[in-house]
PDB file of C-alpha atoms in Angstrom:
ATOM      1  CA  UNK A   3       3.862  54.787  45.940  1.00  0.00           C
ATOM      2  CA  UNK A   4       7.507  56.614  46.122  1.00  0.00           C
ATOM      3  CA  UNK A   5       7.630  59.907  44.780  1.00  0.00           C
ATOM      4  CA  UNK A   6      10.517  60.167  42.316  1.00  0.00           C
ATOM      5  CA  UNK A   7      11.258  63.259  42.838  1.00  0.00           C
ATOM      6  CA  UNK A   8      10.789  65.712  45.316  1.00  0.00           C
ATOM      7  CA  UNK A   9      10.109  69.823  44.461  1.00  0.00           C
ATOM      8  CA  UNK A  10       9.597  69.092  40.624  1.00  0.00           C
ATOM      9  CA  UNK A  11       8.449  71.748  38.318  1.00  0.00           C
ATOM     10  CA  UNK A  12       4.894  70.871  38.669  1.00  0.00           C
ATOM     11  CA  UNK A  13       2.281  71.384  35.261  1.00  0.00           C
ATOM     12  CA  UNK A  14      -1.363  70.772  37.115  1.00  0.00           C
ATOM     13  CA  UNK A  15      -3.878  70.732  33.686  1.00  0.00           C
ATOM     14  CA  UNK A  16      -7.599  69.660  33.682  1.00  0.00           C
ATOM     15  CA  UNK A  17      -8.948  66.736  31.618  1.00  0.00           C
ATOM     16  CA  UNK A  18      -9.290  66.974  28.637  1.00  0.00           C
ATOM     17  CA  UNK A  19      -6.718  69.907  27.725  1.00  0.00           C
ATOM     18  CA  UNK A  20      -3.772  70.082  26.235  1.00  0.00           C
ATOM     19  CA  UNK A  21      -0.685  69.773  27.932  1.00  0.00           C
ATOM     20  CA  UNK A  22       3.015  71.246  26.645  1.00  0.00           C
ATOM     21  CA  UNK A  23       6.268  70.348  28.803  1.00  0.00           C
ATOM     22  CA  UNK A  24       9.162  71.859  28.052  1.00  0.00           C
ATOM     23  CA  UNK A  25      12.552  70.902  28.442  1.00  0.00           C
ATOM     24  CA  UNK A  26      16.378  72.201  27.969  1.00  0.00           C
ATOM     25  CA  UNK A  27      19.328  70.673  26.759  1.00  0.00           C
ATOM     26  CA  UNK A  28      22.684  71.308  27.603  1.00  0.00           C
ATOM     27  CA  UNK A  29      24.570  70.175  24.833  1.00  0.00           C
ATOM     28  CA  UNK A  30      24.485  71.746  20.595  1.00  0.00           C
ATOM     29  CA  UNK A  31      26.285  68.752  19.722  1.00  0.00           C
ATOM     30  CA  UNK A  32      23.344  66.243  21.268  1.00  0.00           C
ATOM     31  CA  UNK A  33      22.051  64.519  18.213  1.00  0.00           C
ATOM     32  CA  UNK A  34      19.154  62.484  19.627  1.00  0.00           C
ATOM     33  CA  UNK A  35      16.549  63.154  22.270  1.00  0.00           C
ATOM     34  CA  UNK A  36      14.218  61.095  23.763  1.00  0.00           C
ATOM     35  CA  UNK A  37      10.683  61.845  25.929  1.00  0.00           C
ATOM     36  CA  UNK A  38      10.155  59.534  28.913  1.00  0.00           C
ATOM     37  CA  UNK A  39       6.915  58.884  31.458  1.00  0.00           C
ATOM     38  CA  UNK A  40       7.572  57.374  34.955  1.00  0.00           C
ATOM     39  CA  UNK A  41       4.811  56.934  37.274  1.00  0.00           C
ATOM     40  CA  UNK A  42       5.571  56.649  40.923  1.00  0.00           C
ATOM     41  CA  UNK A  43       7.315  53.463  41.796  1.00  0.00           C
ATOM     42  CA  UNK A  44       8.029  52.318  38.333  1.00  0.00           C
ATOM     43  CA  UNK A  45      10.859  52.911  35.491  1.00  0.00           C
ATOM     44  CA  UNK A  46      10.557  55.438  32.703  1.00  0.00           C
ATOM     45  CA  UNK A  47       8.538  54.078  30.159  1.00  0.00           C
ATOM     46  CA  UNK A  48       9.700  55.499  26.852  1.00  0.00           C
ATOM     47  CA  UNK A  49       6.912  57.654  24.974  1.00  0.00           C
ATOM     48  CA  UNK A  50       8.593  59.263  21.473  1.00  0.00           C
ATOM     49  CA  UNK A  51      12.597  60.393  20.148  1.00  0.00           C
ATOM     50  CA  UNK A  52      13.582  62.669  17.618  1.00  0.00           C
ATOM     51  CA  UNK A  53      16.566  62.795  15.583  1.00  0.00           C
ATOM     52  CA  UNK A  54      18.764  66.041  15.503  1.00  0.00           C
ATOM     53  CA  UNK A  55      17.751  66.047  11.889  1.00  0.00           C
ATOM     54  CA  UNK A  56      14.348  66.864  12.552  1.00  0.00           C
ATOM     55  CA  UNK A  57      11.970  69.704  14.567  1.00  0.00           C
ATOM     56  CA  UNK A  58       8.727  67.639  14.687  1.00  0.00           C
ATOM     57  CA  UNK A  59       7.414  64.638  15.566  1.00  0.00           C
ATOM     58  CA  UNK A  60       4.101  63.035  16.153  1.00  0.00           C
ATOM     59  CA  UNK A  61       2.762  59.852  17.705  1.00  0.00           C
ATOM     60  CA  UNK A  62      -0.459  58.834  19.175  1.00  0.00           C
ATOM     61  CA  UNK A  63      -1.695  61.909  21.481  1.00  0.00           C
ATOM     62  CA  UNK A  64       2.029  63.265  21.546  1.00  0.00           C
ATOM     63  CA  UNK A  65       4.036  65.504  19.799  1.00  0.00           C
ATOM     64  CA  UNK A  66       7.576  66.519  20.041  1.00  0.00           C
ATOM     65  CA  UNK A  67       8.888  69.708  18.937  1.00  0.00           C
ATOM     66  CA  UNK A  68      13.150  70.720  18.480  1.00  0.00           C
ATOM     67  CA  UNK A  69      14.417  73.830  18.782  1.00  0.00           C
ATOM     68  CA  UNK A  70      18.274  73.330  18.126  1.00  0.00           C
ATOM     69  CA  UNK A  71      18.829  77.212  17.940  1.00  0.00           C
ATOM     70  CA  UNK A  72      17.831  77.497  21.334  1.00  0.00           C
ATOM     71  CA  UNK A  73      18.413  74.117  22.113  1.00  0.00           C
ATOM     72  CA  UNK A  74      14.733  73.341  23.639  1.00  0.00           C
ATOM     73  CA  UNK A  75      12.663  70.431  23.283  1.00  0.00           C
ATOM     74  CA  UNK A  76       8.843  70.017  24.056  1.00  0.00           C
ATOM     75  CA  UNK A  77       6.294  67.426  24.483  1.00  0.00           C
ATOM     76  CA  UNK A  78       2.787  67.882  23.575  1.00  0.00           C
ATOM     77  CA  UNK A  79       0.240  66.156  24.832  1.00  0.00           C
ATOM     78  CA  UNK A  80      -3.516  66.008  23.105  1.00  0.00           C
ATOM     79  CA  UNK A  81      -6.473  66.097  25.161  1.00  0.00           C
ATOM     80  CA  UNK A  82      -4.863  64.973  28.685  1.00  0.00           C
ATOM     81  CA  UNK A  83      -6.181  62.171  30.193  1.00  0.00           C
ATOM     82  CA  UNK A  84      -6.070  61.253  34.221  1.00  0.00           C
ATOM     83  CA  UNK A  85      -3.657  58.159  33.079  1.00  0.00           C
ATOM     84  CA  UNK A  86      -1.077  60.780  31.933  1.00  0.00           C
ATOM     85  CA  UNK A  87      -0.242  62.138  35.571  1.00  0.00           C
ATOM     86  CA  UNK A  88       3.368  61.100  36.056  1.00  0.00           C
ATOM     87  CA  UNK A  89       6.799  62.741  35.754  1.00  0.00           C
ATOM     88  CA  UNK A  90       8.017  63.538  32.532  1.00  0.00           C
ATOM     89  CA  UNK A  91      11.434  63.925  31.187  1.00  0.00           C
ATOM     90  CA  UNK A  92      13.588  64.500  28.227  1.00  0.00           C
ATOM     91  CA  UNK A  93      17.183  62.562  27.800  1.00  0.00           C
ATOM     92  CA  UNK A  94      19.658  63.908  25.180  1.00  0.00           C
ATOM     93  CA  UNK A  95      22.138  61.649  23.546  1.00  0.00           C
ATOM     94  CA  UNK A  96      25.909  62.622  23.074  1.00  0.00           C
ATOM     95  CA  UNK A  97      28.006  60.736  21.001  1.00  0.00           C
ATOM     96  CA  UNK A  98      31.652  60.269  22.443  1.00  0.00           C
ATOM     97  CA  UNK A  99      33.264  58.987  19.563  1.00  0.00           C
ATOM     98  CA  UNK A 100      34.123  55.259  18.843  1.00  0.00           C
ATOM     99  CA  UNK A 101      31.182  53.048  19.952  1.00  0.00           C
ATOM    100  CA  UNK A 102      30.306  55.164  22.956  1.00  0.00           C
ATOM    101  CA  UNK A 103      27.193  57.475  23.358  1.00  0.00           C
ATOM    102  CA  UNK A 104      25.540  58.601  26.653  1.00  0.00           C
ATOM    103  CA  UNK A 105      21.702  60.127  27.324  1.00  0.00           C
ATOM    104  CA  UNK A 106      21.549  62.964  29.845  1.00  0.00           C
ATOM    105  CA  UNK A 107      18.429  63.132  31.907  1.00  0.00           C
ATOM    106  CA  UNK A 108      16.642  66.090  32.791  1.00  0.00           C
ATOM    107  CA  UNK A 109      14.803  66.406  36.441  1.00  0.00           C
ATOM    108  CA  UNK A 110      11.628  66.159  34.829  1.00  0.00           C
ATOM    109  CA  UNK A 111       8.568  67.871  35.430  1.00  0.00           C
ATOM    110  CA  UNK A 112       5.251  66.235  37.164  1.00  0.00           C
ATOM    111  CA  UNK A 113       2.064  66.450  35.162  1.00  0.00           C
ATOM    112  CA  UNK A 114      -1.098  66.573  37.732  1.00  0.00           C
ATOM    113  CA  UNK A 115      -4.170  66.243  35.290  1.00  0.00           C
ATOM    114  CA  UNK A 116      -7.189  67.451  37.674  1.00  0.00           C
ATOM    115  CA  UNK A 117     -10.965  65.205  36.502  1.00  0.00           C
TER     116      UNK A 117
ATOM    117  CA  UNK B   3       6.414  39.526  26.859  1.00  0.00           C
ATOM    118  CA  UNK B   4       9.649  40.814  26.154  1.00  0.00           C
ATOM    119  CA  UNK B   5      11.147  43.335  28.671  1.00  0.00           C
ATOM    120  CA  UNK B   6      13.404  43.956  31.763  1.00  0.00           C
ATOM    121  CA  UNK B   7      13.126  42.656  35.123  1.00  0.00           C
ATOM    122  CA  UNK B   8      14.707  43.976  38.007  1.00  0.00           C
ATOM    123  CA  UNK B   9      14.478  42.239  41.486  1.00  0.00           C
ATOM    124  CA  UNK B  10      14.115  42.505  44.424  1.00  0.00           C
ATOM    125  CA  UNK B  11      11.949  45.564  44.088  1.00  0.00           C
ATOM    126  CA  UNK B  12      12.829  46.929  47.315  1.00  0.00           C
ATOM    127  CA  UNK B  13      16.198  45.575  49.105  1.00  0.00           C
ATOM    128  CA  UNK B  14      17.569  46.570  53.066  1.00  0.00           C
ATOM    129  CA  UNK B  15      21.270  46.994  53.902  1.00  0.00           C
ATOM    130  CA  UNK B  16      23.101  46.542  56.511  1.00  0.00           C
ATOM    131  CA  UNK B  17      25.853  48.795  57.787  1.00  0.00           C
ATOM    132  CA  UNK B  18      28.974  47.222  56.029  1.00  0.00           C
ATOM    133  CA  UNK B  19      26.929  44.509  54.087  1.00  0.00           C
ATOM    134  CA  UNK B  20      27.333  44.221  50.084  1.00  0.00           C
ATOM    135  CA  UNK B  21      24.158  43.742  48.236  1.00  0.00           C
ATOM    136  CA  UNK B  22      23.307  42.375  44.354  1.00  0.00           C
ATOM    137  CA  UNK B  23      20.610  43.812  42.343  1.00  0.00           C
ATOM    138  CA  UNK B  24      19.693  41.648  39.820  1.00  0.00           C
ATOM    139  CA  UNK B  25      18.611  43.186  36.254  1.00  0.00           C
ATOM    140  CA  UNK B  26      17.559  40.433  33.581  1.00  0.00           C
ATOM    141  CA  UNK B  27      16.691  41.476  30.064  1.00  0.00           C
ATOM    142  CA  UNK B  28      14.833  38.824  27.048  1.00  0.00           C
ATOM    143  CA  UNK B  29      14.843  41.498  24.617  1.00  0.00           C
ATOM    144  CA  UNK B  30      18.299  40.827  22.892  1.00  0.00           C
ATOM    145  CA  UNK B  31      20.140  43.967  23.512  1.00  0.00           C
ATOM    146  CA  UNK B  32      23.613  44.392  23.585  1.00  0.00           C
ATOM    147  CA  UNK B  33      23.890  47.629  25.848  1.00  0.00           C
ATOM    148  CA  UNK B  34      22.701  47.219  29.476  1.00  0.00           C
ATOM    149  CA  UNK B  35      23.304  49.892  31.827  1.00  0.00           C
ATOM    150  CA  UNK B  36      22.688  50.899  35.579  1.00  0.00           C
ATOM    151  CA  UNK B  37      21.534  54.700  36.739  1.00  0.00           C
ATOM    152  CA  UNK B  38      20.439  56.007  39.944  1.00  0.00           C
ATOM    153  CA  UNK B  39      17.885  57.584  40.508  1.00  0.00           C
ATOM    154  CA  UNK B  40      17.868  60.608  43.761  1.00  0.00           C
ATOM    155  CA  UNK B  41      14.370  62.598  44.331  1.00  0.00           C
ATOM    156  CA  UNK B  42      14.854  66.234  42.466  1.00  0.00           C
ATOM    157  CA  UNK B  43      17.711  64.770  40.209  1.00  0.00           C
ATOM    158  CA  UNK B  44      18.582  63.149  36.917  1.00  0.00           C
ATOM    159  CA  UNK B  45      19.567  59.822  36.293  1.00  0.00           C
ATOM    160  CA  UNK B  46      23.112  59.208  36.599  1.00  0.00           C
ATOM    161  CA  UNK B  47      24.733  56.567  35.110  1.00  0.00           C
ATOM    162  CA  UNK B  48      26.836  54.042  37.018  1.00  0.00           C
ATOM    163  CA  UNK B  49      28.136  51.490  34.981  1.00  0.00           C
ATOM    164  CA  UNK B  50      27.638  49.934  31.477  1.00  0.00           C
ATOM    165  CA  UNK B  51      28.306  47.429  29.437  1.00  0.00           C
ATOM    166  CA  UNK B  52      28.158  46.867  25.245  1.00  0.00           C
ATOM    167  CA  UNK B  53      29.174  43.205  25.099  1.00  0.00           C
ATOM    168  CA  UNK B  54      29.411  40.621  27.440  1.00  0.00           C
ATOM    169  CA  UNK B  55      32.812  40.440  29.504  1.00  0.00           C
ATOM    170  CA  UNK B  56      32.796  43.699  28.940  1.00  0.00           C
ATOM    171  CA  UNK B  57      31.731  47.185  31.363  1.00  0.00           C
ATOM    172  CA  UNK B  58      32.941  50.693  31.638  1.00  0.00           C
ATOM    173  CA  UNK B  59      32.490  52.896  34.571  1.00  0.00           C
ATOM    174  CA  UNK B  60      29.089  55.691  34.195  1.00  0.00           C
ATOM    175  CA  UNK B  61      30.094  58.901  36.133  1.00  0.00           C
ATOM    176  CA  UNK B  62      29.128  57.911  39.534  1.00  0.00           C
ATOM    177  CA  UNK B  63      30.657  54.343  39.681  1.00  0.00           C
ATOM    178  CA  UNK B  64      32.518  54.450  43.113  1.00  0.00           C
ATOM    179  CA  UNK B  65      31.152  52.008  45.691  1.00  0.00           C
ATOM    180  CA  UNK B  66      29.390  50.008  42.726  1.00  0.00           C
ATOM    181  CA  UNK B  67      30.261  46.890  40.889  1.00  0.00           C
ATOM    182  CA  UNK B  68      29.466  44.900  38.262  1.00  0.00           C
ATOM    183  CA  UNK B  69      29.852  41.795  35.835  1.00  0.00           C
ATOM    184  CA  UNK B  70      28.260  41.168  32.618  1.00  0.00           C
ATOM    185  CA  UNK B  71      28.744  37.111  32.166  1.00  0.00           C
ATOM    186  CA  UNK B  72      25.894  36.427  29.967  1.00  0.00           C
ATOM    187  CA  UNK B  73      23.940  39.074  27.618  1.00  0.00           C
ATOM    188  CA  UNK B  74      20.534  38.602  29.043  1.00  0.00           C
ATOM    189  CA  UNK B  75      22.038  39.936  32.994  1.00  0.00           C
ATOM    190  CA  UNK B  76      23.893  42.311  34.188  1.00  0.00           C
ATOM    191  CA  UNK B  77      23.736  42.294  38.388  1.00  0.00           C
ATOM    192  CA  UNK B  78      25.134  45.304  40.535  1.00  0.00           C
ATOM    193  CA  UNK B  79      26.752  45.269  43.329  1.00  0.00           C
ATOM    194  CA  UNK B  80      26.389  47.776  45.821  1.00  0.00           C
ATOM    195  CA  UNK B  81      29.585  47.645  48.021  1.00  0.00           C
ATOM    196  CA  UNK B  82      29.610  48.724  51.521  1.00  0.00           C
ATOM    197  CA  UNK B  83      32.665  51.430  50.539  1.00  0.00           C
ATOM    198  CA  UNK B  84      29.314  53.083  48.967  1.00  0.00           C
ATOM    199  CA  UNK B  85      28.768  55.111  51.441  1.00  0.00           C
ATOM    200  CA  UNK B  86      25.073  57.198  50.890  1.00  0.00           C
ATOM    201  CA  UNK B  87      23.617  53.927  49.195  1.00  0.00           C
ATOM    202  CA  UNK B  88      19.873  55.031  49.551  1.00  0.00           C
ATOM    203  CA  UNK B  89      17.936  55.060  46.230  1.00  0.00           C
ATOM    204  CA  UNK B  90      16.309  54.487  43.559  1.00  0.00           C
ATOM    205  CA  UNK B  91      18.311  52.069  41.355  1.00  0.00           C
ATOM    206  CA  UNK B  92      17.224  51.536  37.470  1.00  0.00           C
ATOM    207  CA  UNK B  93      17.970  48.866  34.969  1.00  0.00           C
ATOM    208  CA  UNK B  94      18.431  49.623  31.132  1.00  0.00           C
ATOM    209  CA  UNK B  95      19.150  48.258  27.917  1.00  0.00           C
ATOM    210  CA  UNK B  96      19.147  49.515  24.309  1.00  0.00           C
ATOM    211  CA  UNK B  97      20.375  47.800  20.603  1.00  0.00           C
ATOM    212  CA  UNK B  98      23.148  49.754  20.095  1.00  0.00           C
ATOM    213  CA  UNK B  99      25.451  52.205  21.102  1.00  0.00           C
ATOM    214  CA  UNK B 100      26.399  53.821  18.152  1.00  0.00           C
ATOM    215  CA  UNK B 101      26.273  57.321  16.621  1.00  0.00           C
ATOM    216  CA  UNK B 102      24.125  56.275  13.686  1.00  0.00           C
ATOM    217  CA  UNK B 103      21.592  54.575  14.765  1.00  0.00           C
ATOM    218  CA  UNK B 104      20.181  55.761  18.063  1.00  0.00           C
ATOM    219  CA  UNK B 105      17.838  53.562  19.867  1.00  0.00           C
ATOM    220  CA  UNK B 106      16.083  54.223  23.403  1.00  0.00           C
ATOM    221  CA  UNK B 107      16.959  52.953  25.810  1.00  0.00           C
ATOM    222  CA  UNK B 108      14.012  50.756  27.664  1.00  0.00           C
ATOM    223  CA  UNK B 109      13.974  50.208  31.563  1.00  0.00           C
ATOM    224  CA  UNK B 110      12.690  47.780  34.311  1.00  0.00           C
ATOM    225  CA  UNK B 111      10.916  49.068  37.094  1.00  0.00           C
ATOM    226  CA  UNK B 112      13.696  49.701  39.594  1.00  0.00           C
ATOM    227  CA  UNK B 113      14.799  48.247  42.931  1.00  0.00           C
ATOM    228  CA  UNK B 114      14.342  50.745  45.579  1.00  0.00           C
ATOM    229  CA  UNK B 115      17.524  50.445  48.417  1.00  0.00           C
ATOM    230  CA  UNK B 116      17.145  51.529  51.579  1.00  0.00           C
ATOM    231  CA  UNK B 117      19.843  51.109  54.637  1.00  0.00           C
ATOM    232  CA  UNK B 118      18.483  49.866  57.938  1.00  0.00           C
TER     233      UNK B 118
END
């Protein structure tokens, strides 16, 4: 398949382990943020959001953690599986005023989960 | 299933040729939007739209077109004044576009563009 990115931050973690991928925003006035997956060849598949109102949040296997003071966001991910490998990212949301908002992407960062 | 579908998934241009990618969406969104995507970089956004007969321009919109005539589509046009067209083109669309209540936004799986 295509890579979708070439010289990504790379996070190689065995099977089974936890996995944390960090990510900062540019923006203090961002008020949503958003984790995405994409495997090679595909679209980003969403995986979990968080509200500016909020500094945790948990789904199945993932966890995402806000840091407005430093303006960082994280993704954890329980007990890594081989069907994890993919690039990750984190999108920010700015509001432009009337009925206009945009997300910001971030490179992203390739998980490699080694069997 | 409810989702977005992009086609073709991989498209050839010709030097001077315009192309359309198609984007269709079933899941009743209002917002549909086009990014590309280049290898070591972010999305950027190229165009999008909140309503039908309506569009704005993203922030990398020269050489690109686009017409939203019916909610579920919203085709691009890559336009031979586009001059570096190879990439990785992705198809969007979330509920709503407002400041109170945020929504992902939810992709198709791209249409990769290549020049011959």
């Amino acid at each position: 398949g295509e890579s979708v990115g070439l010289h990504l931050p790379t996070l190689s973690v065995q099977e089974g382990d936890n996995s944390i991928i960090n990510c900062a925003y540019s923006n203090s006035a961002s008020d949503y943020f958003i984790w995405y997956k994409q495997e090679s060849g595909k679209g980003p598949q969403f995986i979990i959001d968080i509200r500016s109102n909020m500094d945790k949040r948990q789904g199945q296997r993932v966890t995402v953690l806000l840091n407005k003071t430093v303006k960082h966001l994280s993704l954890q991910i329980a007990a890594t599986q081989p069907g994890d490998s993919a690039v990750y990212f984190c999108a920010e949301n700015l509001y432009y005023g009337g009925a206009t908002n945009k997300l910001i992407f971030g490179t992203g960062t390739l998980l490699a989960v080694q069997p | 299933d409810g989702g977005i579908t992009q086609s073709p998934k991989y498209l050839f241009r010709k030097e001077g040729q315009n192309v359309t990618l198609s984007c269709e969406q079933n899941l009743n969104h209002d917002a549909m939007y086009w990014y590309r995507q280049d290898p070591g970089q972010g999305l950027r956004l190229i165009y999008y739209s909140q309503i039908v007969n309506d569009f704005q321009k993203g922030d990398i919109a020269e050489g690109y077109s686009v017409s939203r005539e019916k909610k579920e589509s919203f085709p691009l046009t890559v336009t031979s004044a586009q001059k570096n067209p190879t990439a990785f083109y992705l198809c969007a669309s979330s509920t709503s576009v407002d400041s109170y209540s945020n929504q992902p936004q939810h992709f198709g799986d791209g249409t990769r563009l290549s020049i011959l």
